[in-house]
Each structure stands twice: as structure tokens, then as C-alpha cells.
mmCIF file of C-alpha atoms in Angstrom:
data_model
loop_
_atom_site.group_PDB
_atom_site.id
_atom_site.type_symbol
_atom_site.label_atom_id
_atom_site.label_comp_id
_atom_site.label_asym_id
_atom_site.label_seq_id
_atom_site.Cartn_x
_atom_site.Cartn_y
_atom_site.Cartn_z
ATOM 1 C CA MET F 596 111.116 110.919 147.014
ATOM 2 C CA VAL F 597 109.547 107.960 145.205
ATOM 3 C CA SER F 598 106.427 109.942 144.330
ATOM 4 C CA SER F 599 108.536 112.814 142.975
ATOM 5 C CA CYS F 600 110.484 110.424 140.769
ATOM 6 C CA LEU F 601 107.248 108.908 139.471
ATOM 7 C CA PHE F 602 105.890 112.388 138.777
ATOM 8 C CA TRP F 603 108.908 113.445 136.717
ATOM 9 C CA ILE F 604 109.166 110.147 134.867
ATOM 10 C CA SER F 605 105.490 110.413 133.938
ATOM 11 C CA ALA F 606 105.894 114.062 132.974
ATOM 12 C CA PHE F 607 108.806 113.102 130.737
ATOM 13 C CA VAL F 608 106.695 110.428 129.017
ATOM 14 C CA ILE F 609 103.996 113.010 128.253
ATOM 15 C CA ILE F 610 106.425 115.689 127.079
ATOM 16 C CA TRP F 611 108.485 113.264 125.008
ATOM 17 C CA ALA F 612 105.430 111.672 123.380
ATOM 18 C CA MET F 613 103.748 114.960 122.522
ATOM 19 C CA GLY F 614 106.696 117.093 121.480
ATOM 20 C CA GLY F 615 110.151 115.975 122.523
ATOM 21 C CA TYR F 616 110.399 112.983 120.228
ATOM 22 C CA SER F 617 109.123 114.960 117.240
ATOM 23 C CA ALA F 618 111.700 117.687 117.896
ATOM 24 C CA SER F 619 114.500 115.118 118.146
ATOM 25 C CA LEU F 620 113.476 113.652 114.781
ATOM 26 C CA LYS F 621 113.733 117.042 113.128
ATOM 27 C CA VAL F 622 117.320 117.263 114.329
ATOM 28 C CA LEU F 623 118.032 113.726 113.110
ATOM 29 C CA GLY F 624 116.413 114.566 109.797
ATOM 30 C CA LYS F 625 118.925 117.356 109.261
ATOM 31 C CA ILE F 626 121.825 115.144 110.266
ATOM 32 C CA TYR F 627 120.712 112.399 107.870
ATOM 33 C CA LYS F 628 119.442 114.772 105.176
ATOM 34 C CA ASN F 629 121.318 112.890 102.447
ATOM 35 C CA ARG F 630 119.327 109.710 103.058
ATOM 36 C CA LYS F 631 116.391 109.641 100.657
ATOM 37 C CA LEU F 632 113.765 107.126 99.635
ATOM 38 C CA LYS F 633 115.046 104.717 96.989
ATOM 39 C CA LYS F 634 112.737 103.717 94.133
ATOM 40 C CA ASN F 635 112.937 101.551 91.044
ATOM 41 C CA ARG F 636 110.102 102.382 88.656
ATOM 42 C CA SER F 637 111.307 99.718 86.198
ATOM 43 C CA TYR F 638 110.605 96.910 88.697
ATOM 44 C CA PHE F 639 107.364 95.134 87.711
ATOM 45 C CA PRO F 640 106.681 91.970 89.724
ATOM 46 C CA LYS F 641 103.291 90.285 89.794
ATOM 47 C CA VAL F 642 100.969 91.993 92.285
ATOM 48 C CA SER F 643 98.011 90.703 94.300
ATOM 49 C CA VAL F 644 95.655 93.450 95.471
ATOM 50 C CA LEU F 645 93.797 92.337 98.597
ATOM 51 C CA ILE F 646 90.675 94.212 99.686
ATOM 52 C CA VAL F 647 88.966 93.285 102.959
ATOM 53 C CA ALA F 648 85.306 94.144 103.463
ATOM 54 C CA HIS F 649 82.685 93.579 106.129
ATOM 55 C CA ASN F 650 79.236 94.895 105.196
ATOM 56 C CA GLU F 651 80.558 97.601 102.878
ATOM 57 C CA GLU F 652 77.654 97.766 100.421
ATOM 58 C CA ASN F 653 77.762 101.582 100.477
ATOM 59 C CA VAL F 654 81.352 101.883 99.238
ATOM 60 C CA ILE F 655 82.454 98.563 97.725
ATOM 61 C CA LEU F 656 81.396 99.392 94.148
ATOM 62 C CA ASP F 657 83.322 102.670 94.231
ATOM 63 C CA LYS F 658 86.315 100.809 95.610
ATOM 64 C CA LEU F 659 86.263 98.175 92.883
ATOM 65 C CA ASN F 660 86.053 100.782 90.141
ATOM 66 C CA ASN F 661 88.778 102.828 91.802
ATOM 67 C CA VAL F 662 91.250 99.985 92.220
ATOM 68 C CA LEU F 663 91.100 99.192 88.492
ATOM 69 C CA GLU F 664 92.176 102.720 87.590
ATOM 70 C CA HIS F 665 95.932 102.365 88.008
ATOM 71 C CA ASP F 666 99.036 102.767 85.861
ATOM 72 C CA TYR F 667 100.556 99.371 86.685
ATOM 73 C CA PRO F 668 100.703 96.729 83.908
ATOM 74 C CA LYS F 669 97.221 95.161 84.021
ATOM 75 C CA GLU F 670 98.465 91.709 83.050
ATOM 76 C CA LEU F 671 100.542 91.642 86.241
ATOM 77 C CA VAL F 672 97.713 92.413 88.665
ATOM 78 C CA GLU F 673 95.166 90.134 90.315
ATOM 79 C CA TYR F 674 92.460 91.151 92.793
ATOM 80 C CA ILE F 675 91.168 89.276 95.821
ATOM 81 C CA ILE F 676 88.170 90.646 97.688
ATOM 82 C CA ALA F 677 88.075 89.075 101.139
ATOM 83 C CA SER F 678 84.557 89.140 102.530
ATOM 84 C CA ASP F 679 84.735 89.026 106.317
ATOM 85 C CA PHE F 680 81.404 87.206 106.722
ATOM 86 C CA CYS F 681 79.365 89.971 105.046
ATOM 87 C CA THR F 682 75.628 89.843 105.729
ATOM 88 C CA ASP F 683 74.526 92.781 103.575
ATOM 89 C CA ARG F 684 74.706 93.164 99.756
ATOM 90 C CA THR F 685 78.518 93.366 99.609
ATOM 91 C CA ASN F 686 79.013 89.816 98.258
ATOM 92 C CA GLN F 687 76.276 90.282 95.667
ATOM 93 C CA ILE F 688 77.746 93.561 94.440
ATOM 94 C CA VAL F 689 81.226 92.046 94.156
ATOM 95 C CA THR F 690 79.920 88.955 92.352
ATOM 96 C CA GLU F 691 78.036 91.076 89.812
ATOM 97 C CA PHE F 692 81.079 93.283 89.298
ATOM 98 C CA ILE F 693 83.283 90.259 88.595
ATOM 99 C CA GLU F 694 80.752 88.958 86.054
ATOM 100 C CA GLU F 695 80.692 92.349 84.338
ATOM 101 C CA HIS F 696 84.510 92.466 84.141
ATOM 102 C CA PRO F 697 85.581 89.005 82.945
ATOM 103 C CA GLU F 698 88.821 90.467 81.579
ATOM 104 C CA GLU F 699 90.046 91.216 85.116
ATOM 105 C CA ARG F 700 91.648 88.572 87.296
ATOM 106 C CA MET F 701 89.343 89.064 90.247
ATOM 107 C CA ILE F 702 87.941 86.622 92.800
ATOM 108 C CA LEU F 703 85.718 86.839 95.872
ATOM 109 C CA TYR F 704 86.809 84.940 98.964
ATOM 110 C CA LYS F 705 84.261 84.470 101.752
ATOM 111 C CA SER F 706 85.501 83.947 105.294
ATOM 112 C CA LYS F 707 83.796 81.114 107.085
ATOM 113 C CA GLU F 708 83.471 83.094 110.312
ATOM 114 C CA HIS F 709 83.379 86.756 111.323
ATOM 115 C CA LYS F 710 86.786 87.074 112.995
ATOM 116 C CA GLY F 711 87.882 90.483 111.766
ATOM 117 C CA LYS F 712 90.146 92.012 109.156
ATOM 118 C CA THR F 713 93.416 90.275 110.059
ATOM 119 C CA ASN F 714 91.860 86.816 109.978
ATOM 120 C CA ALA F 715 90.244 87.526 106.604
ATOM 121 C CA GLN F 716 93.632 88.645 105.278
ATOM 122 C CA ASN F 717 95.322 85.524 106.622
ATOM 123 C CA GLU F 718 92.813 83.290 104.855
ATOM 124 C CA ALA F 719 92.561 85.192 101.552
ATOM 125 C CA ARG F 720 96.304 85.688 101.223
ATOM 126 C CA LYS F 721 96.732 81.945 100.712
ATOM 127 C CA LEU F 722 95.069 82.413 97.322
ATOM 128 C CA ALA F 723 97.479 85.156 96.252
ATOM 129 C CA SER F 724 100.063 84.331 93.591
ATOM 130 C CA GLY F 725 101.668 87.777 93.412
ATOM 131 C CA GLU F 726 105.186 88.461 94.574
ATOM 132 C CA ILE F 727 103.945 91.654 96.207
ATOM 133 C CA LEU F 728 100.740 91.908 98.252
ATOM 134 C CA VAL F 729 99.020 95.295 98.091
ATOM 135 C CA MET F 730 96.448 95.608 100.863
ATOM 136 C CA THR F 731 93.766 98.201 101.381
ATOM 137 C CA ASP F 732 90.415 98.954 103.021
ATOM 138 C CA ALA F 733 87.082 99.072 101.243
ATOM 139 C CA ASN F 734 86.524 102.764 102.022
ATOM 140 C CA SER F 735 90.000 103.928 100.925
ATOM 141 C CA MET F 736 90.410 105.234 97.380
ATOM 142 C CA PHE F 737 93.763 104.932 95.605
ATOM 143 C CA ASP F 738 95.548 107.538 93.567
ATOM 144 C CA LYS F 739 96.250 106.273 90.046
ATOM 145 C CA ALA F 740 99.960 105.755 90.780
ATOM 146 C CA ALA F 741 99.474 104.211 94.226
ATOM 147 C CA ILE F 742 100.241 100.597 93.279
ATOM 148 C CA SER F 743 103.268 101.545 91.160
ATOM 149 C CA GLU F 744 104.633 103.746 93.924
ATOM 150 C CA LEU F 745 104.288 101.035 96.561
ATOM 151 C CA VAL F 746 105.960 98.405 94.385
ATOM 152 C CA SER F 747 108.801 100.713 93.323
ATOM 153 C CA CYS F 748 110.095 100.849 96.901
ATOM 154 C CA PHE F 749 110.971 97.160 97.100
ATOM 155 C CA THR F 750 114.399 97.974 95.745
ATOM 156 C CA GLU F 751 116.435 96.219 98.394
ATOM 157 C CA GLU F 752 116.078 92.702 99.749
ATOM 158 C CA ASP F 753 115.695 93.858 103.356
ATOM 159 C CA VAL F 754 112.617 95.960 102.512
ATOM 160 C CA ALA F 755 109.673 93.771 103.468
ATOM 161 C CA TYR F 756 106.909 96.356 103.918
ATOM 162 C CA VAL F 757 105.929 99.685 102.363
ATOM 163 C CA THR F 758 103.119 101.947 103.511
ATOM 164 C CA GLY F 759 101.706 104.936 101.688
ATOM 165 C CA LYS F 760 100.226 108.313 102.578
ATOM 166 C CA LEU F 761 96.607 108.487 103.696
ATOM 167 C CA VAL F 762 94.965 111.857 103.015
ATOM 168 C CA TYR F 763 91.747 112.806 104.794
ATOM 169 C CA LYS F 764 89.529 114.410 102.190
ATOM 170 C CA ASN F 765 87.108 115.961 104.709
ATOM 171 C CA ALA F 766 89.680 117.630 106.983
ATOM 172 C CA ASP F 767 88.057 121.062 106.676
ATOM 173 C CA THR F 768 84.449 120.001 107.198
ATOM 174 C CA ASN F 769 84.331 119.810 111.006
ATOM 175 C CA SER F 770 86.456 120.080 114.148
ATOM 176 C CA THR F 771 86.843 116.339 114.742
ATOM 177 C CA ALA F 772 88.056 115.612 111.221
ATOM 178 C CA TYR F 773 90.373 118.622 111.358
ATOM 179 C CA SER F 774 91.926 117.506 114.650
ATOM 180 C CA GLU F 775 92.517 113.984 113.380
ATOM 181 C CA SER F 776 93.973 115.280 110.111
ATOM 182 C CA SER F 777 96.328 117.659 111.952
ATOM 183 C CA TYR F 778 97.520 114.880 114.219
ATOM 184 C CA TRP F 779 97.950 112.549 111.243
ATOM 185 C CA GLU F 780 100.004 115.004 109.196
ATOM 186 C CA ARG F 781 102.391 115.395 112.095
ATOM 187 C CA ASP F 782 102.637 111.633 112.464
ATOM 188 C CA LEU F 783 103.417 111.190 108.763
ATOM 189 C CA ALA F 784 106.222 113.741 108.983
ATOM 190 C CA GLN F 785 107.798 111.634 111.729
ATOM 191 C CA ARG F 786 107.407 108.444 109.704
ATOM 192 C CA GLU F 787 109.150 109.959 106.727
ATOM 193 C CA ILE F 788 112.243 110.749 108.790
ATOM 194 C CA GLU F 789 112.199 107.316 110.454
ATOM 195 C CA SER F 790 111.888 105.667 107.048
ATOM 196 C CA ASN F 791 114.774 107.589 105.529
ATOM 197 C CA ILE F 792 117.038 106.743 108.454
ATOM 198 C CA CYS F 793 116.073 103.109 108.934
ATOM 199 C CA THR F 794 112.528 101.785 109.443
ATOM 200 C CA ILE F 795 109.096 102.943 110.598
ATOM 201 C CA THR F 796 107.217 101.759 113.676
ATOM 202 C CA ALA F 797 103.698 101.621 112.202
ATOM 203 C CA GLY F 798 101.885 101.635 108.888
ATOM 204 C CA ASN F 799 98.337 102.310 107.783
ATOM 205 C CA GLY F 800 95.609 99.854 106.812
ATOM 206 C CA ALA F 801 94.340 102.059 104.014
ATOM 207 C CA ILE F 802 97.383 101.588 101.787
ATOM 208 C CA TYR F 803 100.356 99.272 102.269
ATOM 209 C CA ALA F 804 102.213 96.373 100.699
ATOM 210 C CA CYS F 805 104.509 93.555 101.742
ATOM 211 C CA ARG F 806 106.433 90.734 100.114
ATOM 212 C CA ASN F 807 104.273 87.648 99.831
ATOM 213 C CA SER F 808 107.206 85.530 100.967
ATOM 214 C CA CYS F 809 107.496 87.598 104.155
ATOM 215 C CA TYR F 810 103.826 87.491 105.107
ATOM 216 C CA TYR F 811 103.107 86.183 108.589
ATOM 217 C CA ASP F 812 99.765 85.005 109.984
ATOM 218 C CA PHE F 813 99.193 87.287 112.943
ATOM 219 C CA GLU F 814 96.550 86.563 115.551
ATOM 220 C CA PRO F 815 93.112 87.995 114.640
ATOM 221 C CA ILE F 816 93.250 90.441 117.562
ATOM 222 C CA GLU F 817 96.387 92.044 116.084
ATOM 223 C CA CYS F 818 96.433 94.517 113.203
ATOM 224 C CA HIS F 819 98.976 94.802 110.413
ATOM 225 C CA ASP F 820 99.420 98.548 111.017
ATOM 226 C CA LEU F 821 101.422 97.912 114.178
ATOM 227 C CA SER F 822 102.335 94.228 114.066
ATOM 228 C CA MET F 823 103.974 94.067 110.635
ATOM 229 C CA PRO F 824 106.606 96.825 111.030
ATOM 230 C CA TYR F 825 107.431 95.507 114.514
ATOM 231 C CA TYR F 826 107.683 91.899 113.315
ATOM 232 C CA PHE F 827 109.896 92.788 110.375
ATOM 233 C CA ALA F 828 112.206 94.996 112.458
ATOM 234 C CA LYS F 829 112.695 92.205 114.992
ATOM 235 C CA ASN F 830 113.655 89.884 112.150
ATOM 236 C CA GLY F 831 116.209 92.185 110.553
ATOM 237 C CA MET F 832 113.967 93.576 107.800
ATOM 238 C CA ARG F 833 112.756 97.093 107.075
ATOM 239 C CA ALA F 834 109.354 98.751 106.828
ATOM 240 C CA ILE F 835 109.393 102.055 104.957
ATOM 241 C CA TYR F 836 107.083 104.944 104.065
ATOM 242 C CA ASN F 837 106.477 106.345 100.581
ATOM 243 C CA PRO F 838 104.556 109.662 100.651
ATOM 244 C CA ASP F 839 103.997 109.438 96.881
ATOM 245 C CA ALA F 840 101.768 106.364 97.257
ATOM 246 C CA VAL F 841 98.506 108.108 98.124
ATOM 247 C CA ALA F 842 95.073 106.959 99.270
ATOM 248 C CA TYR F 843 92.059 109.062 100.228
ATOM 249 C CA GLU F 844 89.590 108.448 103.014
ATOM 250 C CA LYS F 845 87.135 110.279 105.251
ATOM 251 C CA ALA F 846 88.114 110.952 108.861
ATOM 252 C CA GLY F 847 85.521 110.411 111.568
ATOM 253 C CA GLU F 848 83.195 113.407 111.611
ATOM 254 C CA THR F 849 81.928 112.987 115.172
ATOM 255 C CA THR F 850 83.796 112.661 118.444
ATOM 256 C CA GLU F 851 81.855 109.466 119.119
ATOM 257 C CA ASP F 852 83.005 107.847 115.857
ATOM 258 C CA GLU F 853 86.612 108.890 116.431
ATOM 259 C CA TYR F 854 86.463 107.653 120.030
ATOM 260 C CA LYS F 855 85.288 104.207 118.899
ATOM 261 C CA ARG F 856 88.089 104.084 116.336
ATOM 262 C CA LYS F 857 90.666 104.998 118.974
ATOM 263 C CA VAL F 858 89.349 102.317 121.334
ATOM 264 C CA ARG F 859 89.672 99.757 118.551
ATOM 265 C CA MET F 860 93.217 100.932 117.818
ATOM 266 C CA ASN F 861 94.123 100.461 121.496
ATOM 267 C CA ARG F 862 92.741 96.954 121.865
ATOM 268 C CA THR F 863 96.307 95.571 122.135
ATOM 269 C CA ILE F 864 97.816 98.546 123.962
ATOM 270 C CA LEU F 865 99.235 96.513 126.859
ATOM 271 C CA GLN F 866 100.837 94.056 124.455
ATOM 272 C CA SER F 867 102.374 96.989 122.584
ATOM 273 C CA VAL F 868 103.911 98.312 125.796
ATOM 274 C CA ARG F 869 105.430 94.885 126.469
ATOM 275 C CA ASP F 870 106.706 94.779 122.885
ATOM 276 C CA GLY F 871 108.461 98.071 123.464
ATOM 277 C CA ILE F 872 110.413 96.629 126.369
ATOM 278 C CA LYS F 873 111.549 93.722 124.173
ATOM 279 C CA VAL F 874 113.199 96.024 121.618
ATOM 280 C CA LEU F 875 114.988 98.416 123.968
ATOM 281 C CA ASP F 876 118.342 96.788 123.155
ATOM 282 C CA VAL F 877 119.886 99.442 120.884
ATOM 283 C CA ARG F 878 122.874 97.194 120.168
ATOM 284 C CA LYS F 879 120.548 94.640 118.562
ATOM 285 C CA TYR F 880 117.792 96.764 117.042
ATOM 286 C CA GLY F 881 119.609 100.023 116.370
ATOM 287 C CA TRP F 882 117.471 103.018 115.472
ATOM 288 C CA PHE F 883 114.284 100.994 115.763
ATOM 289 C CA SER F 884 114.729 100.890 119.568
ATOM 290 C CA TYR F 885 114.827 104.682 119.679
ATOM 291 C CA PHE F 886 111.954 105.112 117.228
ATOM 292 C CA TYR F 887 109.694 102.601 118.957
ATOM 293 C CA PHE F 888 110.288 104.065 122.419
ATOM 294 C CA GLY F 889 109.514 107.610 121.322
ATOM 295 C CA HIS F 890 106.827 107.014 118.719
ATOM 296 C CA ARG F 891 105.038 104.053 120.300
ATOM 297 C CA THR F 892 105.877 103.182 123.899
ATOM 298 C CA CYS F 893 105.623 106.727 125.261
ATOM 299 C CA ARG F 894 102.317 107.243 123.444
ATOM 300 C CA TYR F 895 100.961 103.932 124.710
ATOM 301 C CA LEU F 896 101.817 105.009 128.262
ATOM 302 C CA LEU F 897 100.024 108.373 128.129
ATOM 303 C CA TRP F 898 96.947 106.994 129.920
ATOM 304 C CA LEU F 899 99.112 105.903 132.869
ATOM 305 C CA ALA F 900 101.407 108.930 132.810
ATOM 306 C CA HIS F 901 98.500 111.384 132.984
ATOM 307 C CA ALA F 902 96.907 109.456 135.852
ATOM 308 C CA VAL F 903 100.162 109.394 137.829
ATOM 309 C CA VAL F 904 100.844 113.102 137.304
ATOM 310 C CA PHE F 905 97.305 114.035 138.344
ATOM 311 C CA ILE F 906 97.153 111.782 141.420
ATOM 312 C CA ILE F 907 100.559 112.873 142.739
ATOM 313 C CA SER F 908 99.677 116.532 142.142
ATOM 314 C CA LEU F 909 96.413 116.004 144.052
ATOM 315 C CA CYS F 910 98.163 114.342 146.984
ATOM 316 C CA LYS F 911 100.911 116.967 147.274
ATOM 317 C CA ALA F 912 98.940 120.111 146.402
ATOM 318 C CA LYS F 913 98.447 121.157 150.048
ATOM 319 C CA LYS F 914 102.162 121.041 150.825
ATOM 320 C CA SER F 915 103.677 122.359 147.603
ATOM 321 C CA LEU F 916 102.893 125.387 145.466
ATOM 322 C CA PHE F 917 104.381 123.642 142.432
ATOM 323 C CA TYR F 918 102.067 120.650 142.716
ATOM 324 C CA LYS F 919 99.109 122.954 143.461
ATOM 325 C CA ILE F 920 99.758 124.835 140.213
ATOM 326 C CA SER F 921 100.182 121.491 138.428
ATOM 327 C CA LEU F 922 96.848 120.252 139.790
ATOM 328 C CA TYR F 923 95.007 123.451 138.829
ATOM 329 C CA GLY F 924 96.549 123.441 135.364
ATOM 330 C CA GLN F 925 95.529 119.851 134.666
ATOM 331 C CA SER F 926 92.033 120.379 136.095
ATOM 332 C CA ILE F 927 91.443 123.450 133.952
ATOM 333 C CA PHE F 928 92.688 121.589 130.870
ATOM 334 C CA TYR F 929 90.274 118.681 131.386
ATOM 335 C CA VAL F 930 87.305 120.892 132.300
ATOM 336 C CA VAL F 931 87.820 123.074 129.240
ATOM 337 C CA ALA F 932 88.113 119.963 127.046
ATOM 338 C CA ILE F 933 84.852 118.549 128.418
ATOM 339 C CA VAL F 934 82.970 121.848 128.140
ATOM 340 C CA ASN F 935 84.209 122.330 124.584
ATOM 341 C CA HIS F 936 83.020 118.842 123.672
ATOM 342 C CA PHE F 937 79.447 119.835 124.488
ATOM 343 C CA ALA F 938 79.723 123.476 123.385
ATOM 344 C CA GLN F 939 81.223 122.540 119.969
ATOM 345 C CA ARG F 940 83.189 125.772 119.611
ATOM 346 C CA ARG F 941 84.951 126.290 116.283
ATOM 347 C CA ASN F 942 88.305 126.985 117.896
ATOM 348 C CA LYS F 943 91.268 124.925 116.704
ATOM 349 C CA PHE F 944 93.151 125.092 119.997
ATOM 350 C CA LEU F 945 90.128 124.114 122.099
ATOM 351 C CA ASN F 946 89.240 121.338 119.673
ATOM 352 C CA MET F 947 92.743 119.892 119.928
ATOM 353 C CA MET F 948 92.378 119.874 123.733
ATOM 354 C CA THR F 949 89.139 117.929 123.390
ATOM 355 C CA TYR F 950 90.627 115.577 120.829
ATOM 356 C CA TYR F 951 93.666 114.876 122.992
ATOM 357 C CA SER F 952 91.557 114.200 126.087
ATOM 358 C CA MET F 953 89.342 111.873 124.053
ATOM 359 C CA THR F 954 92.454 109.994 122.921
ATOM 360 C CA ILE F 955 93.592 109.445 126.530
ATOM 361 C CA LEU F 956 90.090 108.284 127.498
ATOM 362 C CA ALA F 957 90.100 105.840 124.567
ATOM 363 C CA GLN F 958 93.422 104.461 125.801
ATOM 364 C CA TRP F 959 91.918 103.834 129.224
ATOM 365 C CA LYS F 960 89.000 102.045 127.611
ATOM 366 C CA GLY F 961 91.439 99.945 125.582
ATOM 367 C CA VAL F 962 93.366 99.020 128.740
ATOM 368 C CA ILE F 963 90.191 98.065 130.593
ATOM 369 C CA ASN F 964 89.011 95.959 127.654
ATOM 370 C CA SER F 965 92.382 94.194 127.545
ATOM 371 C CA LEU F 966 92.366 93.447 131.276
ATOM 372 C CA THR F 967 88.759 92.222 131.283
ATOM 373 C CA GLY F 968 89.029 90.129 128.132
ATOM 374 C CA ARG F 969 86.613 92.303 126.169
ATOM 375 C CA SER F 970 89.023 93.217 123.376
ATOM 376 C CA LYS F 971 87.800 91.701 120.115
ATOM 377 C CA PRO F 972 89.229 91.435 116.603
ATOM 378 C CA VAL F 973 85.966 92.759 115.131
ATOM 379 C CA TRP F 974 84.460 96.196 115.512
ATOM 380 C CA GLU F 975 81.626 98.426 114.381
ATOM 381 C CA LYS F 976 82.867 100.727 111.645
ATOM 382 C CA ALA F 977 82.301 104.458 111.890
ATOM 383 C CA LYS F 978 79.423 105.400 109.582
ATOM 384 C CA SER F 979 80.728 108.930 109.069
ATOM 385 C CA THR F 980 83.846 107.540 107.374
ATOM 386 C CA ARG F 981 81.772 105.909 104.608
#
């Protein structure tokens, strides 16, 4: 009886995370169809653009040129490049660029230690004088209207955070990039509905902004993508999504690169599961409780849910036709995913099976790293995304 309950609870987690929650949002989107994103394009506060870089000599010059090409009033923008203990030519390139553009309010801040992106942001932010902080990665290129679009969404006092739309510019070049892009587009569709109803559960490090007065120094192991929307929601503020604020980036072009990125993303996975339990009180957190459970907690539990479903199916296969079919179905799925990884077939369905299995494996690696104390705030960036 207990094992059957565990099986169905785990099956629900998988189904809800991979399809049920998305379907429920579509229904909610129709119910709340009159709620739209509010903007004020006449709102022009002072802005501090914060770029974090660690050994980005291959892309930093393009980023600096790109970030200057915006439609926001130039006299209201300052730039802070936070060097996370760079050991290549990044600092030299930035210094030369600043000297060549004396008309721009641009400074280079060098972190004293290599403690990762969040720590560099915590330190560099103390130099920011802007009312709004616009933060971005060195390999992400902004659309001309990106800054204006982000700022225009701070129309209400309870809006503390705004994230934009990241577009993968190499989605059609290979199966890995295509799979990530497909997954990402689906995720963005969910965020848009969450944002229109109330608040989102996660942002994106490539393009986002927050009120300087609301900034909080998170621990270096945490990332703003997940921690900021959660922190603001717990404190009665909103994090929203603006699809018109666009940035462009390359997705990982190899399964190995994407796997490393997923492992890094899951370095606080156990903490995120605990966070989900803390916000289950719908009376206190409203829609955010529902959004976080479906969009975050269920996804963070996929590694455990799949293990439970497989183990119970294995143990009961001899006595039950249902569990035997379940075991065979799961086994075939995993075998096909593994074979396709090595065969590199150009089949979208097979590639999504491989991508999904890789994601679950990366979650397991993240859990193991968390339990063994090997999770770190720093990581090796994927070369194929530069």
C-alpha cells in the first residue's frame, strides 16, 4: 500500500512537472486574459548597467560595444564591469575600452577573490548610483530597446524585479541547442502567464533588472535567477517578465556543455526544494505558492520521482502486469536516450528524450554535490556558448 502511494505520488510529480502544470496555466491564462503587462515608457530613472565577467576575453569587447547601443537617455546610464578575478586579457580589454570612450560613465571593478558571479555582483553593486540596476552576462547581447523595456515595467511600487526574454540564436544549428531552445520557449510561455497573473518564480541571468533599494546580498552559492524572485515574493513584492526586453545568446552546442550547465544550475537544488515547502501557504503567498510548486518544486523533485517510479516498478514487476509494463516502458525510454546520445540521430523526438534524460542525470549530480559539499559558486563556462 505504501509503495503504491509512493509510486502514484512520484508519477504525479513527473506528469505535473512535464505537462500538467503547463496545461493548467493555459486555462488560467484564458481566465485572466484581461491582465496584461503594464509599462510606462515615459519613466526615466538613473540606471546602472552591471556586467559580470570571468575570463571573457573572447566576447567582452563585443559586449561593451553592444551595451552602448541602446535607446535610453545616455546621460542617465552608468556602466560597471565587475571582473570576477579575471586572469586572462579581460581586464586589459575593458581598461582600454574605457580609455577610448571617456564620454561614457564606465568603471572596472576587480573582485579581490574568485567567488563567482553573485559575489562579484554583491561587491560591484555597492558602487552603483542608479535607481534601477540592469544586470547581464558578458556573452549576452542586448536588443537596442532592452534597457528601456526593462525600466518601463517598474510602474508599480511592488514591482522589484523584471526579467527579459533570452533568445538562442543558434537554435537550428544542432540537436542540443534545438532541444534547449524548445524547452526554453515553453518555459517563457509559462512565465508570461505567471507574470500577468501575479509574479514569476525565476528569472534569467542574461537580462534582468531590480530596484537598487531592494537589492539583497545573497550568498555566493546562490544565483539571482532563482533567489531574487523567491526573495521578493516572500517579502510581498513582485517579479515580472517582459518579453519585449530581448537579449541574444548561444545555447550549448554539445551535450557535455549543456550537462555542465545543468549541474551548475542544480547546485542548490535541495535548498530549492526546502524553499518550496516554506511557501506552500496559499493564504499567505497566494498564487506564488501554486506557481512555485508546479514550476519549481515538482521539477526539482524529478530526480527522486523517476528513481522511485523505477525502483517500485522493478520490485513489483513479477507480481503485476501494470508495473511490468511500467518497468519496460521506462527501460526502453532510457536505453533509447542513451543510444541516441552516441548515435547522434537528427530526430527531434529522440533528441528530446536524450535531453530530458541528461537533465535528470544533471539533477542527480547536483544533489550529490550538495550532499558531499562539492557545490561551488564558481564554474567552468561552456566554450560553445561563446
